[in-house]
Coordinates of C-alpha atoms in Angstrom, one line a residue:
X1483 CA 58.5 -112.5 103.3
X1484 CA 56.8 -114.6 100.6
X1485 CA 54.6 -117.5 101.6
X1486 CA 56.3 -120.4 99.9
X1487 CA 53.3 -122.6 100.6
X1488 CA 51.5 -120.8 97.8
X1489 CA 54.0 -122.4 95.4
X1490 CA 53.0 -125.9 96.6
X1491 CA 49.3 -126.6 95.9
X1492 CA 49.8 -130.1 97.1
X1493 CA 49.8 -128.8 100.6
X1494 CA 46.3 -127.4 100.0
X1495 CA 44.5 -130.4 98.4
X1496 CA 46.6 -132.9 100.3
X1497 CA 45.0 -131.9 103.6
X1498 CA 41.6 -133.1 102.4
X1499 CA 42.6 -136.1 100.5
X1500 CA 40.5 -139.1 101.4
X1501 CA 39.8 -142.7 100.4
X1502 CA 37.1 -141.8 97.8
X1503 CA 39.5 -139.5 96.1
X1504 CA 42.2 -142.1 96.2
X1505 CA 39.9 -144.7 94.6
X1506 CA 38.9 -142.3 91.8
X1507 CA 42.4 -141.2 91.1
X1508 CA 43.7 -144.8 91.0
X1509 CA 41.1 -145.8 88.4
X1510 CA 41.8 -142.7 86.3
X1511 CA 45.6 -143.4 86.5
X1512 CA 45.1 -147.0 85.3
X1513 CA 43.1 -145.9 82.2
X1514 CA 45.6 -143.1 81.4
X1515 CA 48.6 -145.4 81.9
X1516 CA 47.2 -147.9 79.3
X1517 CA 46.7 -145.0 76.9
X1518 CA 50.1 -143.5 77.6
X1519 CA 52.3 -146.5 77.0
X1520 CA 51.8 -146.7 73.2
X1521 CA 51.4 -142.9 72.9
X1522 CA 54.7 -142.1 74.7
X1523 CA 56.6 -144.5 72.4
X1524 CA 54.9 -142.9 69.3
X1525 CA 55.7 -139.3 70.3
X1526 CA 59.3 -140.2 71.0
X1527 CA 59.4 -141.6 67.4
X1528 CA 57.9 -138.3 66.2
X1529 CA 60.6 -136.3 68.1
X1530 CA 63.3 -138.5 66.5
X1531 CA 64.3 -140.0 69.8
X1532 CA 64.6 -143.5 71.1
X1533 CA 61.2 -144.9 72.2
X1534 CA 62.2 -145.1 75.9
X1535 CA 62.6 -141.3 75.9
X1536 CA 58.9 -141.0 75.6
X1537 CA 58.3 -143.1 78.7
X1538 CA 61.0 -141.4 80.6
X1539 CA 59.5 -138.0 79.7
X1540 CA 56.2 -139.2 81.2
X1541 CA 57.4 -140.2 84.7
X1542 CA 59.3 -137.5 86.6
X1543 CA 57.4 -134.6 84.8
X1544 CA 54.0 -136.0 85.9
X1545 CA 55.2 -136.4 89.5
X1546 CA 56.5 -132.8 89.6
X1547 CA 53.3 -131.4 88.1
X1548 CA 51.3 -133.2 90.8
X1549 CA 53.3 -131.3 93.4
X1550 CA 53.3 -127.9 91.8
X1551 CA 50.2 -127.9 89.5
X1552 CA 46.8 -126.5 90.1
X1553 CA 44.7 -128.6 87.7
X1554 CA 43.1 -131.8 88.9
X1555 CA 42.9 -133.3 85.5
X1556 CA 45.8 -132.0 83.4
X1557 CA 48.1 -134.9 82.3
X1558 CA 51.6 -133.8 81.5
X1559 CA 53.9 -135.5 79.1
X1560 CA 55.0 -135.6 75.5
X1561 CA 52.5 -134.2 73.0
X1562 CA 52.4 -134.2 69.2
X1563 CA 53.1 -130.5 68.5
X1564 CA 55.9 -130.2 71.1
X1565 CA 57.4 -133.4 69.7
X1566 CA 57.4 -132.0 66.2
X1567 CA 58.9 -128.7 67.4
X1568 CA 61.6 -130.7 69.3
X1569 CA 62.5 -132.7 66.1
X1570 CA 62.6 -129.5 64.1
X1571 CA 64.8 -127.6 66.6
X1572 CA 67.3 -130.4 67.3
X1573 CA 67.4 -131.4 63.6
X1574 CA 69.2 -128.1 62.9
X1575 CA 71.9 -129.0 65.5
X1576 CA 72.7 -132.7 64.8
X1577 CA 71.4 -135.8 63.1
X1578 CA 68.8 -138.2 64.5
X1579 CA 70.0 -141.4 66.1
X1580 CA 73.2 -139.9 67.5
X1581 CA 74.1 -139.4 71.1
X1582 CA 74.4 -135.6 70.5
X1583 CA 70.7 -135.6 69.4
X1584 CA 69.5 -137.0 72.7
X1585 CA 71.9 -134.7 74.5
X1586 CA 70.4 -131.7 72.7
X1587 CA 66.9 -132.8 73.6
X1588 CA 67.8 -132.7 77.3
X1589 CA 69.2 -129.2 76.8
X1590 CA 66.0 -128.1 75.1
X1591 CA 63.9 -129.4 78.0
X1592 CA 66.2 -127.6 80.5
X1593 CA 66.0 -124.3 78.7
X1594 CA 62.2 -124.6 78.2
X1595 CA 61.8 -125.5 81.9
X1596 CA 64.0 -122.6 83.1
X1597 CA 62.1 -120.1 80.9
X1598 CA 58.7 -121.3 82.1
X1599 CA 59.9 -121.2 85.7
X1600 CA 61.2 -117.7 85.4
X1601 CA 57.9 -116.6 83.8
X1602 CA 56.0 -118.1 86.7
X1603 CA 58.1 -116.6 89.4
X1604 CA 57.7 -113.1 87.9
X1605 CA 54.0 -113.7 87.3
X1606 CA 54.1 -113.3 83.5
X1607 CA 51.4 -115.7 82.6
X1608 CA 49.4 -112.9 81.1
X1609 CA 51.8 -112.7 78.2
X1610 CA 50.2 -115.8 76.7
X1611 CA 47.1 -113.7 76.1
X1612 CA 48.9 -111.9 73.3
X1613 CA 48.7 -115.0 71.2
X1614 CA 45.3 -114.9 69.5
X1615 CA 43.3 -118.0 69.5
X1616 CA 42.7 -118.0 65.7
X1617 CA 46.4 -117.9 65.2
X1618 CA 47.0 -120.7 67.6
X1619 CA 44.3 -122.7 65.9
X1620 CA 45.9 -122.1 62.6
X1621 CA 49.3 -123.2 63.8
X1622 CA 48.0 -126.4 65.5
X1623 CA 46.0 -127.2 62.3
X1624 CA 49.1 -126.8 60.1
X1625 CA 51.2 -128.7 62.6
X1626 CA 48.7 -131.6 62.6
X1627 CA 49.0 -131.8 58.8
X1628 CA 52.8 -131.8 59.0
X1629 CA 52.9 -134.4 61.7
X1630 CA 50.5 -136.7 59.8
X1631 CA 52.5 -136.3 56.6
X1632 CA 55.8 -136.9 58.5
X1633 CA 54.5 -140.3 59.6
X1634 CA 53.6 -141.6 56.2
X1635 CA 57.2 -142.7 55.7
X1636 CA 56.7 -145.2 58.5
X1637 CA 53.4 -146.3 57.0
X1638 CA 55.2 -147.0 53.7
X1639 CA 58.3 -148.4 55.3
X1640 CA 60.7 -146.0 53.5
X1641 CA 63.3 -143.4 54.4
X1642 CA 62.3 -139.8 53.8
X1643 CA 63.1 -136.5 55.4
X1644 CA 62.0 -132.9 55.4
X1645 CA 60.6 -130.2 57.7
X1646 CA 58.1 -128.6 55.4
X1647 CA 55.1 -130.0 53.5
X1648 CA 56.6 -129.7 50.0
X1649 CA 59.9 -131.3 51.2
X1650 CA 58.1 -134.2 52.9
X1651 CA 55.8 -134.9 49.9
X1652 CA 58.7 -134.6 47.5
X1653 CA 60.8 -137.1 49.5
X1654 CA 57.8 -139.5 49.7
X1655 CA 57.1 -139.4 46.0
X1656 CA 60.8 -140.0 45.1
X1657 CA 61.0 -143.1 47.2
X1658 CA 57.5 -144.4 46.9
X1659 CA 58.6 -147.3 44.7
X1660 CA 60.6 -148.6 47.6
X1661 CA 57.6 -149.0 49.8
X1662 CA 57.3 -152.3 51.7
X1663 CA 54.0 -154.0 51.0
X1664 CA 53.6 -155.7 54.3
X1665 CA 54.4 -152.5 56.2
X1666 CA 51.7 -150.7 54.2
X1667 CA 49.2 -153.4 55.1
X1668 CA 50.1 -153.2 58.8
X1669 CA 50.0 -149.4 58.9
X1670 CA 46.9 -149.1 56.9
X1671 CA 44.9 -151.7 58.9
X1672 CA 46.2 -150.2 62.2
X1673 CA 45.1 -146.7 61.1
X1674 CA 41.6 -147.9 59.9
X1675 CA 41.2 -149.8 63.2
X1676 CA 42.1 -146.8 65.3
X1677 CA 39.8 -144.5 63.4
X1678 CA 37.0 -147.0 63.9
X1679 CA 37.9 -147.3 67.6
X1680 CA 37.8 -143.6 68.0
X1681 CA 34.4 -143.1 66.3
X1682 CA 32.6 -146.4 66.1
X1683 CA 33.6 -148.9 68.9
X1684 CA 31.8 -147.3 71.8
X1685 CA 28.5 -146.9 69.9
X1686 CA 28.7 -150.5 68.7
X1687 CA 29.4 -151.8 72.1
X1688 CA 26.5 -149.8 73.5
X1689 CA 24.1 -151.2 70.9
X1690 CA 25.2 -154.7 71.9
X1691 CA 24.2 -153.9 75.5
X1692 CA 27.6 -153.3 77.0
X1693 CA 27.6 -151.0 80.1
X1694 CA 28.7 -147.4 79.5
X1695 CA 31.9 -147.8 81.6
X1696 CA 32.9 -150.9 79.7
X1697 CA 32.3 -149.4 76.3
X1698 CA 34.2 -146.3 77.3
X1699 CA 37.2 -148.3 78.6
X1700 CA 37.3 -150.4 75.5
X1701 CA 37.4 -147.3 73.3
X1702 CA 40.3 -145.8 75.3
X1703 CA 42.2 -149.1 75.2
X1704 CA 41.9 -149.4 71.4
X1705 CA 45.5 -148.3 70.7
X1706 CA 46.8 -151.0 73.1
X1707 CA 44.8 -153.6 71.1
X1708 CA 46.4 -152.4 67.9
X1709 CA 49.9 -152.5 69.5
X1710 CA 49.3 -156.1 70.8
X1711 CA 47.8 -157.4 67.6
X1712 CA 50.5 -156.0 65.2
X1713 CA 53.4 -156.9 67.6
X1714 CA 52.2 -160.5 67.8
X1715 CA 51.7 -160.7 64.0
X1716 CA 55.3 -159.5 63.4
X1717 CA 56.7 -161.9 66.0
X1718 CA 54.7 -165.0 64.9
X1719 CA 55.3 -164.5 61.1
X1720 CA 58.8 -163.1 61.5
X1721 CA 57.8 -160.1 59.4
X1722 CA 60.8 -158.0 60.4
X1723 CA 62.9 -160.4 58.3
X1724 CA 60.6 -159.3 55.4
X1725 CA 61.6 -155.6 55.9
X1726 CA 59.0 -154.5 58.4
X1727 CA 60.8 -152.0 60.7
X1728 CA 60.3 -152.6 64.4
X1729 CA 61.0 -150.7 67.6
X1730 CA 63.7 -153.2 68.7
X1731 CA 65.5 -153.2 72.0
X1732 CA 64.1 -150.8 74.6
X1733 CA 66.1 -150.5 77.9
X1734 CA 64.4 -152.2 80.8
X1735 CA 65.0 -149.6 83.4
X1736 CA 63.7 -146.6 85.3
X1737 CA 64.6 -143.1 84.0
X1738 CA 68.3 -142.5 84.4
X1739 CA 69.9 -139.4 85.9
X1740 CA 71.0 -137.3 83.0
X1741 CA 72.7 -133.9 82.6
X1742 CA 71.7 -131.4 79.9
X1743 CA 74.4 -129.7 78.0
X1744 CA 75.3 -126.2 79.0
X1745 CA 77.8 -125.1 76.4
X1746 CA 77.4 -121.6 75.1
X1747 CA 77.1 -122.6 71.5
X1748 CA 74.3 -125.2 72.2
X1749 CA 72.4 -122.8 74.4
X1750 CA 72.6 -120.1 71.7
X1751 CA 71.2 -122.3 69.0
X1752 CA 68.4 -123.8 71.1
X1753 CA 67.3 -120.8 73.2
X1754 CA 64.8 -119.3 70.7
X1755 CA 63.3 -122.7 69.9
X1756 CA 63.0 -123.4 73.6
X1757 CA 61.1 -120.1 74.1
X1758 CA 58.7 -120.9 71.3
X1759 CA 58.2 -124.4 72.6
X1760 CA 57.5 -123.0 76.1
X1761 CA 55.0 -120.4 74.8
X1762 CA 53.1 -122.9 72.6
X1763 CA 53.1 -125.6 75.3
X1764 CA 51.9 -123.2 78.0
X1765 CA 49.1 -121.9 75.8
X1766 CA 47.9 -125.4 74.9
X1767 CA 48.2 -126.6 78.5
X1768 CA 46.4 -123.7 80.1
X1769 CA 43.6 -123.8 77.5
X1770 CA 43.0 -127.5 78.3
X1771 CA 43.3 -127.0 82.1
X1772 CA 40.9 -124.0 82.1
X1773 CA 38.3 -125.9 80.0
X1774 CA 38.3 -128.9 82.3
X1775 CA 38.4 -126.9 85.5
X1776 CA 35.3 -124.9 84.4
X1777 CA 33.3 -128.1 84.1
X1778 CA 33.8 -128.7 87.8
X1779 CA 33.5 -125.1 88.8
X1780 CA 37.2 -125.0 89.8
X1781 CA 39.9 -122.6 88.9
X1782 CA 43.5 -122.8 88.0
X1783 CA 46.3 -120.3 88.5
X1784 CA 48.1 -119.6 85.2
X1785 CA 51.2 -118.3 86.9
X1786 CA 51.5 -121.4 89.1
X1787 CA 50.9 -123.5 86.0
X1788 CA 54.0 -121.9 84.6
X1789 CA 56.0 -123.0 87.6
X1790 CA 54.5 -126.5 87.5
X1791 CA 55.3 -126.9 83.7
X1792 CA 58.7 -125.4 84.3
X1793 CA 59.4 -128.0 87.0
X1794 CA 58.1 -130.8 84.8
X1795 CA 60.4 -129.8 82.0
X1796 CA 63.4 -129.5 84.3
X1797 CA 62.5 -133.0 85.6
X1798 CA 62.5 -134.3 82.0
X1799 CA 65.9 -132.7 81.4
X1800 CA 67.5 -134.6 84.3
X1801 CA 65.7 -138.0 83.6
X1802 CA 66.4 -138.7 80.0
X1803 CA 63.3 -137.0 78.5
X1804 CA 62.6 -134.0 76.3
X1805 CA 60.2 -131.0 76.4
X1806 CA 56.7 -131.8 77.8
X1807 CA 53.4 -130.0 78.4
X1808 CA 49.8 -130.8 79.2
X1809 CA 48.2 -133.0 76.5
X1810 CA 44.6 -132.5 75.3
X1811 CA 43.6 -136.1 74.7
X1812 CA 45.1 -137.7 77.8
X1813 CA 43.8 -134.9 80.0
X1814 CA 40.3 -135.4 78.7
X1815 CA 40.6 -139.1 79.3
X1816 CA 41.9 -138.4 82.8
X1817 CA 39.0 -136.1 83.5
X1818 CA 36.4 -138.4 82.1
X1819 CA 37.9 -141.3 84.1
X1820 CA 37.1 -139.4 87.3
X1821 CA 40.4 -137.9 88.4
X1822 CA 39.8 -135.9 91.6
X1823 CA 43.3 -134.5 92.3
X1824 CA 46.7 -134.1 90.7
X1825 CA 47.6 -137.3 92.6
X1826 CA 46.1 -139.2 89.7
X1827 CA 49.2 -138.1 87.7
X1828 CA 51.5 -139.4 90.3
X1829 CA 49.8 -142.8 90.2
X1830 CA 50.1 -142.7 86.4
X1831 CA 53.8 -142.2 86.8
X1832 CA 54.1 -145.3 89.0
X1833 CA 52.2 -147.3 86.4
X1834 CA 54.6 -146.1 83.7
X1835 CA 57.6 -146.9 85.8
X1836 CA 56.3 -150.4 86.2
X1837 CA 55.8 -150.6 82.4
X1838 CA 59.4 -149.3 81.9
X1839 CA 60.7 -152.1 84.2
X1840 CA 58.6 -155.0 83.1
X1841 CA 56.9 -154.4 79.7
X1842 CA 59.6 -152.9 77.5
X1843 CA 60.8 -156.4 76.2
X1844 CA 57.3 -157.0 74.9
X1845 CA 57.5 -154.1 72.5
X1846 CA 60.6 -155.4 70.7
X1847 CA 58.6 -156.6 67.7
X1848 CA 56.2 -153.5 67.7
X1849 CA 56.2 -152.2 64.1
X1850 CA 57.0 -148.5 63.6
X1851 CA 54.0 -148.4 61.3
X1852 CA 51.6 -149.0 64.2
X1853 CA 53.1 -146.2 66.2
X1854 CA 52.9 -144.0 63.1
X1855 CA 49.2 -144.9 62.7
X1856 CA 48.7 -144.0 66.4
X1857 CA 50.2 -140.6 65.8
X1858 CA 48.2 -139.9 62.6
X1859 CA 44.9 -140.8 64.1
X1860 CA 45.6 -138.6 67.2
X1861 CA 46.8 -135.5 65.4
X1862 CA 44.2 -135.5 62.6
X1863 CA 41.7 -134.6 65.4
X1864 CA 43.7 -131.4 65.8
X1865 CA 43.2 -130.4 62.2
X1866 CA 40.4 -127.8 61.9
X1867 CA 40.3 -126.1 58.6
X1868 CA 36.9 -124.7 59.4
X1869 CA 38.7 -122.0 61.3
X1870 CA 39.4 -120.3 57.9
X1871 CA 35.7 -120.1 57.1
X1872 CA 34.8 -118.9 60.6
X1873 CA 37.4 -116.1 60.6
X1874 CA 36.5 -115.1 57.0
X1875 CA 32.9 -114.6 58.1
X1876 CA 33.7 -112.6 61.2
X1877 CA 37.0 -110.7 60.7
X1878 CA 39.1 -110.3 57.6
X1879 CA 42.2 -109.5 59.8
X1880 CA 41.8 -112.7 61.7
X1881 CA 41.4 -114.6 58.5
X1882 CA 44.6 -113.2 57.0
X1883 CA 46.4 -114.0 60.3
X1884 CA 45.2 -117.6 60.3
X1885 CA 45.8 -118.2 56.6
X1886 CA 49.3 -116.7 56.8
X1887 CA 50.2 -118.8 59.9
X1888 CA 49.0 -122.0 58.2
X1889 CA 50.8 -121.3 54.9
X1890 CA 54.1 -120.3 56.6
X1891 CA 54.0 -123.4 58.9
X1892 CA 53.3 -125.7 56.0
X1893 CA 55.7 -124.0 53.6
X1894 CA 58.6 -123.0 55.7
X1895 CA 58.4 -125.2 58.8
X1896 CA 57.1 -125.2 62.3
X1897 CA 59.7 -122.9 63.9
X1898 CA 59.0 -120.1 61.3
X1899 CA 55.3 -120.9 61.6
X1900 CA 55.2 -120.5 65.4
X1901 CA 57.4 -117.4 65.3
X1902 CA 55.2 -115.9 62.6
X1903 CA 52.2 -116.8 64.8
X1904 CA 53.6 -114.9 67.7
X1905 CA 54.5 -111.9 65.5
X1906 CA 51.2 -111.9 63.7
X1907 CA 49.3 -112.0 67.0
X1908 CA 51.1 -109.0 68.3
X1909 CA 50.7 -107.1 65.0
X1910 CA 47.0 -108.0 64.9
X1911 CA 46.6 -106.6 68.4
X1912 CA 48.5 -103.4 67.5
X1913 CA 46.6 -103.0 64.2
X1914 CA 43.2 -103.3 65.9
X1915 CA 44.1 -100.9 68.7
X1916 CA 45.7 -98.5 66.3
X1917 CA 42.4 -97.9 64.6
X1918 CA 40.0 -97.7 67.6
X1919 CA 36.3 -97.6 67.1
X1920 CA 35.2 -93.9 67.5
X1921 CA 31.5 -93.1 67.2
X1922 CA 29.9 -89.7 66.8
X1923 CA 27.0 -89.8 69.2
X1924 CA 23.8 -87.9 69.7
X1925 CA 21.0 -87.8 72.3
X1926 CA 18.4 -90.5 72.2
X1927 CA 15.0 -88.6 72.4
X1928 CA 13.3 -88.6 75.8
X1929 CA 16.3 -90.1 77.5
X1930 CA 19.7 -89.1 78.9
X1931 CA 21.5 -91.8 76.7
X1932 CA 23.8 -91.2 73.8
X1933 CA 24.2 -93.5 70.8
X1934 CA 25.9 -93.7 67.4
X1935 CA 24.3 -91.2 65.0
X1936 CA 24.8 -93.8 62.2
X1937 CA 22.8 -96.5 64.0
X1938 CA 20.1 -94.7 65.9
X1939 CA 17.6 -91.9 65.5
X1940 CA 19.2 -89.3 67.8
X1941 CA 19.1 -85.5 68.4
X1942 CA 22.3 -83.6 67.3
X1943 CA 23.4 -80.0 67.3
X1944 CA 25.5 -78.8 64.3
X1945 CA 27.5 -76.6 66.7
X1946 CA 28.5 -79.6 69.0
X1947 CA 30.5 -82.7 68.0
X1948 CA 30.6 -85.5 70.5
X1949 CA 32.9 -88.5 69.9
X1950 CA 32.8 -91.6 72.0
X1951 CA 36.2 -93.4 72.0
X1952 CA 35.9 -97.1 72.5
X1953 CA 39.5 -97.9 73.3
X1954 CA 42.3 -96.9 75.7
X1955 CA 44.5 -94.2 74.2
X1956 CA 48.2 -94.9 73.8
X1957 CA 51.1 -94.3 71.4
X1958 CA 49.8 -96.6 68.7
X1959 CA 46.4 -94.9 68.2
X1960 CA 47.1 -91.3 69.5
X1961 CA 47.8 -89.9 66.1
X1962 CA 44.7 -91.6 64.7
X1963 CA 42.5 -89.5 67.0
X1964 CA 44.3 -86.3 66.0
X1965 CA 43.7 -87.1 62.3
X1966 CA 40.1 -88.0 62.9
X1967 CA 39.3 -84.7 64.6
X1968 CA 41.2 -82.7 62.0
X1969 CA 38.9 -84.2 59.3
X1970 CA 35.7 -83.9 61.4
X1971 CA 36.3 -80.3 62.6
X1972 CA 37.6 -78.3 59.6
X1973 CA 38.6 -74.7 59.6
X1974 CA 35.7 -72.3 59.2
X1975 CA 32.9 -74.7 60.1
X1976 CA 29.9 -74.3 62.3
X1977 CA 31.3 -76.3 65.2
X1978 CA 31.7 -74.3 68.5
X1979 CA 32.4 -77.2 70.9
X1980 CA 33.9 -80.7 70.8
X1981 CA 33.4 -83.3 73.5
X1982 CA 35.4 -86.5 73.8
X1983 CA 33.3 -89.1 75.7
X1984 CA 35.8 -91.1 77.7
X1985 CA 33.4 -93.8 79.2
X1986 CA 35.4 -96.6 77.5
X1987 CA 38.9 -95.2 78.0
X1988 CA 40.7 -97.1 80.7
X1989 CA 44.2 -95.7 80.3
X1990 CA 46.0 -92.8 78.7
X1991 CA 49.8 -92.9 78.2
X1992 CA 52.3 -90.1 77.6
X1993 CA 52.0 -90.1 73.8
X1994 CA 48.2 -89.9 74.1
X1995 CA 48.5 -87.0 76.5
X1996 CA 50.7 -85.1 74.0
X1997 CA 48.1 -85.8 71.3
X1998 CA 45.3 -84.5 73.5
X1999 CA 47.3 -81.3 74.2
X2000 CA 47.9 -80.9 70.4
X2001 CA 44.1 -81.3 69.8
X2002 CA 43.4 -78.8 72.6
X2003 CA 45.9 -76.3 71.1
X2004 CA 44.4 -76.6 67.6
X2005 CA 40.8 -76.2 68.7
X2006 CA 41.8 -73.2 70.9
X2007 CA 43.3 -71.6 67.8
X2008 CA 40.0 -72.1 66.0
X2009 CA 38.0 -70.6 69.0
X2010 CA 36.4 -74.0 69.6
X2011 CA 35.9 -75.4 73.1
X2012 CA 37.5 -78.7 73.9
X2013 CA 35.7 -80.8 76.6
X2014 CA 35.9 -84.3 78.2
X2015 CA 33.1 -86.3 79.7
X2016 CA 32.7 -89.4 81.8
X2017 CA 36.4 -89.6 82.6
X2018 CA 37.2 -92.6 84.9
X2019 CA 39.1 -92.1 88.1
X2020 CA 42.5 -93.7 87.1
X2021 CA 42.4 -91.8 83.8
X2022 CA 41.7 -88.5 85.7
X2023 CA 44.6 -89.2 87.9
X2024 CA 46.8 -89.5 84.9
X2025 CA 45.4 -86.3 83.4
X2026 CA 46.0 -84.4 86.6
X2027 CA 49.7 -85.1 86.4
X2028 CA 50.0 -83.5 82.9
X2029 CA 49.6 -79.9 81.7
X2030 CA 46.4 -80.7 79.8
X2031 CA 44.0 -79.8 82.7
X2032 CA 45.7 -76.4 83.2
X2033 CA 45.6 -75.5 79.5
X2034 CA 42.2 -77.2 78.7
X2035 CA 40.1 -75.0 76.4
X2036 CA 36.9 -76.2 78.0
X2037 CA 35.6 -78.3 80.9
X2038 CA 35.5 -81.9 82.2
X2039 CA 31.9 -83.1 82.8
X2040 CA 30.7 -85.8 85.0
X2041 CA 28.3 -87.2 82.4
X2042 CA 27.7 -86.7 78.7
X2043 CA 24.2 -85.5 79.4
X2044 CA 25.6 -82.8 81.7
X2045 CA 27.9 -81.7 78.8
X2046 CA 25.0 -81.7 76.4
X2047 CA 22.8 -79.6 78.7
X2048 CA 25.6 -77.1 79.4
X2049 CA 26.9 -76.8 75.8
X2050 CA 23.7 -77.2 73.8
X2051 CA 20.9 -76.0 76.1
X2052 CA 22.7 -73.1 77.6
X2053 CA 24.5 -71.9 74.5
X2054 CA 22.1 -73.2 71.7
X2055 CA 19.2 -71.3 70.2
X2056 CA 17.5 -74.0 68.2
X2057 CA 13.9 -74.7 69.3
X2058 CA 14.2 -78.2 67.9
X2059 CA 17.0 -78.9 70.4
X2060 CA 15.9 -76.8 73.3
X2061 CA 12.8 -79.0 73.8
X2062 CA 15.0 -81.9 74.8
X2063 CA 16.7 -79.7 77.5
X2064 CA 13.6 -79.8 79.7
X2065 CA 13.9 -83.5 80.5
X2066 CA 13.8 -84.3 84.2
X2067 CA 17.2 -85.5 85.5
X2068 CA 17.8 -89.3 85.8

């Protein structure tokens, strides 16, 4: 019978929760709450949803993550990339601003939560490893560019649409003459202020003698200052009458109980986007959680994180939200503020609930341009085009994967971009393993070690070919090994024995076994011995279940030096080689 307590990490850390942890969590929650209020409103705007949806999506999900999550610092809620994916997915179903749009967002969160929960229950967290980090970096970079571009319409105060970079830029250029000058000033000043806050406020305050804690808090509260200043300016000067678009009425209430749509047509349209959102959200969340956990010598459980994120998304689906995941910026703030346990997230949810009840009337005059500036400043930190240079220098295959992901995301949209990223990651893995590194090795003089004949001065015997295979053998690369040996051991040559060094082979599947049998049969027909060395136990177990061992035209040696001694020293007649056969063992 399964131990259900393992699915509730709160029972573990809750037993040792003390006053010191409570104090640290409460301070961290205060700082994160101040940061989350404008950020939640901004990301809801990015997702094409009413501003209150961002706050709703930041309350119940955080509480549920605190119960099921394993990270002490991860802060769950709306994030830029997931918000963009949400807008892209739902935009294909219905138009923004309609009841059906919000309804579809609930369904998307429900499907995403259900998929994550199932992956967690079946312990499938390892599947995220098939997404290569360069591809993820390329997708996030392209998404950051798309997000920043999509918010320029709010900076200019014009109406524009589009899901790709060419569409967005074209729509902006067509309507640029309709830009509202006051809106441009508000958005431009807000963006410049936020950039300065992010980079220059803290050093400036430190130079003026402010304590580290005060300077740090002021830097994190910068977006709140921008919100307050621009809201007051719009209210005092009645700038909305001059065409400045504002947030307007935001319901003054706690998250409502909502029901996602479960119609077959809606589920069919949103299922694939939900899966893609889940995968990207999980990879981003786990990457952040593992990075922060390592700093405190803690660990997280990726499979339990799937369950926690699944529960968080289901919570969003039933409380008026939309898909959520762990955010990088707010998690780092939570960590730096001293969060000790996931309880900090629960306290943040309480703070956001108070804000939803008491502060929403204060954002009536908040200009959309300020929220857009908040998003632009936040997402531009995600843009890292240097990944192109780094991958170009290290791996041409990785460079092609990153460049393709970026171009497809910018040119065809985020859904095609993320789908391409998944496909490219899998193809990249298959390509690399389909052409495993195979080195012909020889004996390092005066040792029992064997190294690549192209990199080291080694002793070789023309009658003996030893190949070290640096990859597990399976259906993708089995034929590659056959072709390699056919080219290396031609008919009528001097080779009398071939040894495959299996020290790096961790697994052999049925297709590879068939290839090994074919190699054995060919070499036997040429009167050439076929041998294996340094075969690992699990691989030997697999070989013993096949016909290979019974038909093997040679032997299996415990070590490569034993194979060398047996096949070269006992059978060879070269004086140049025989002198290395007198080495003492070990």
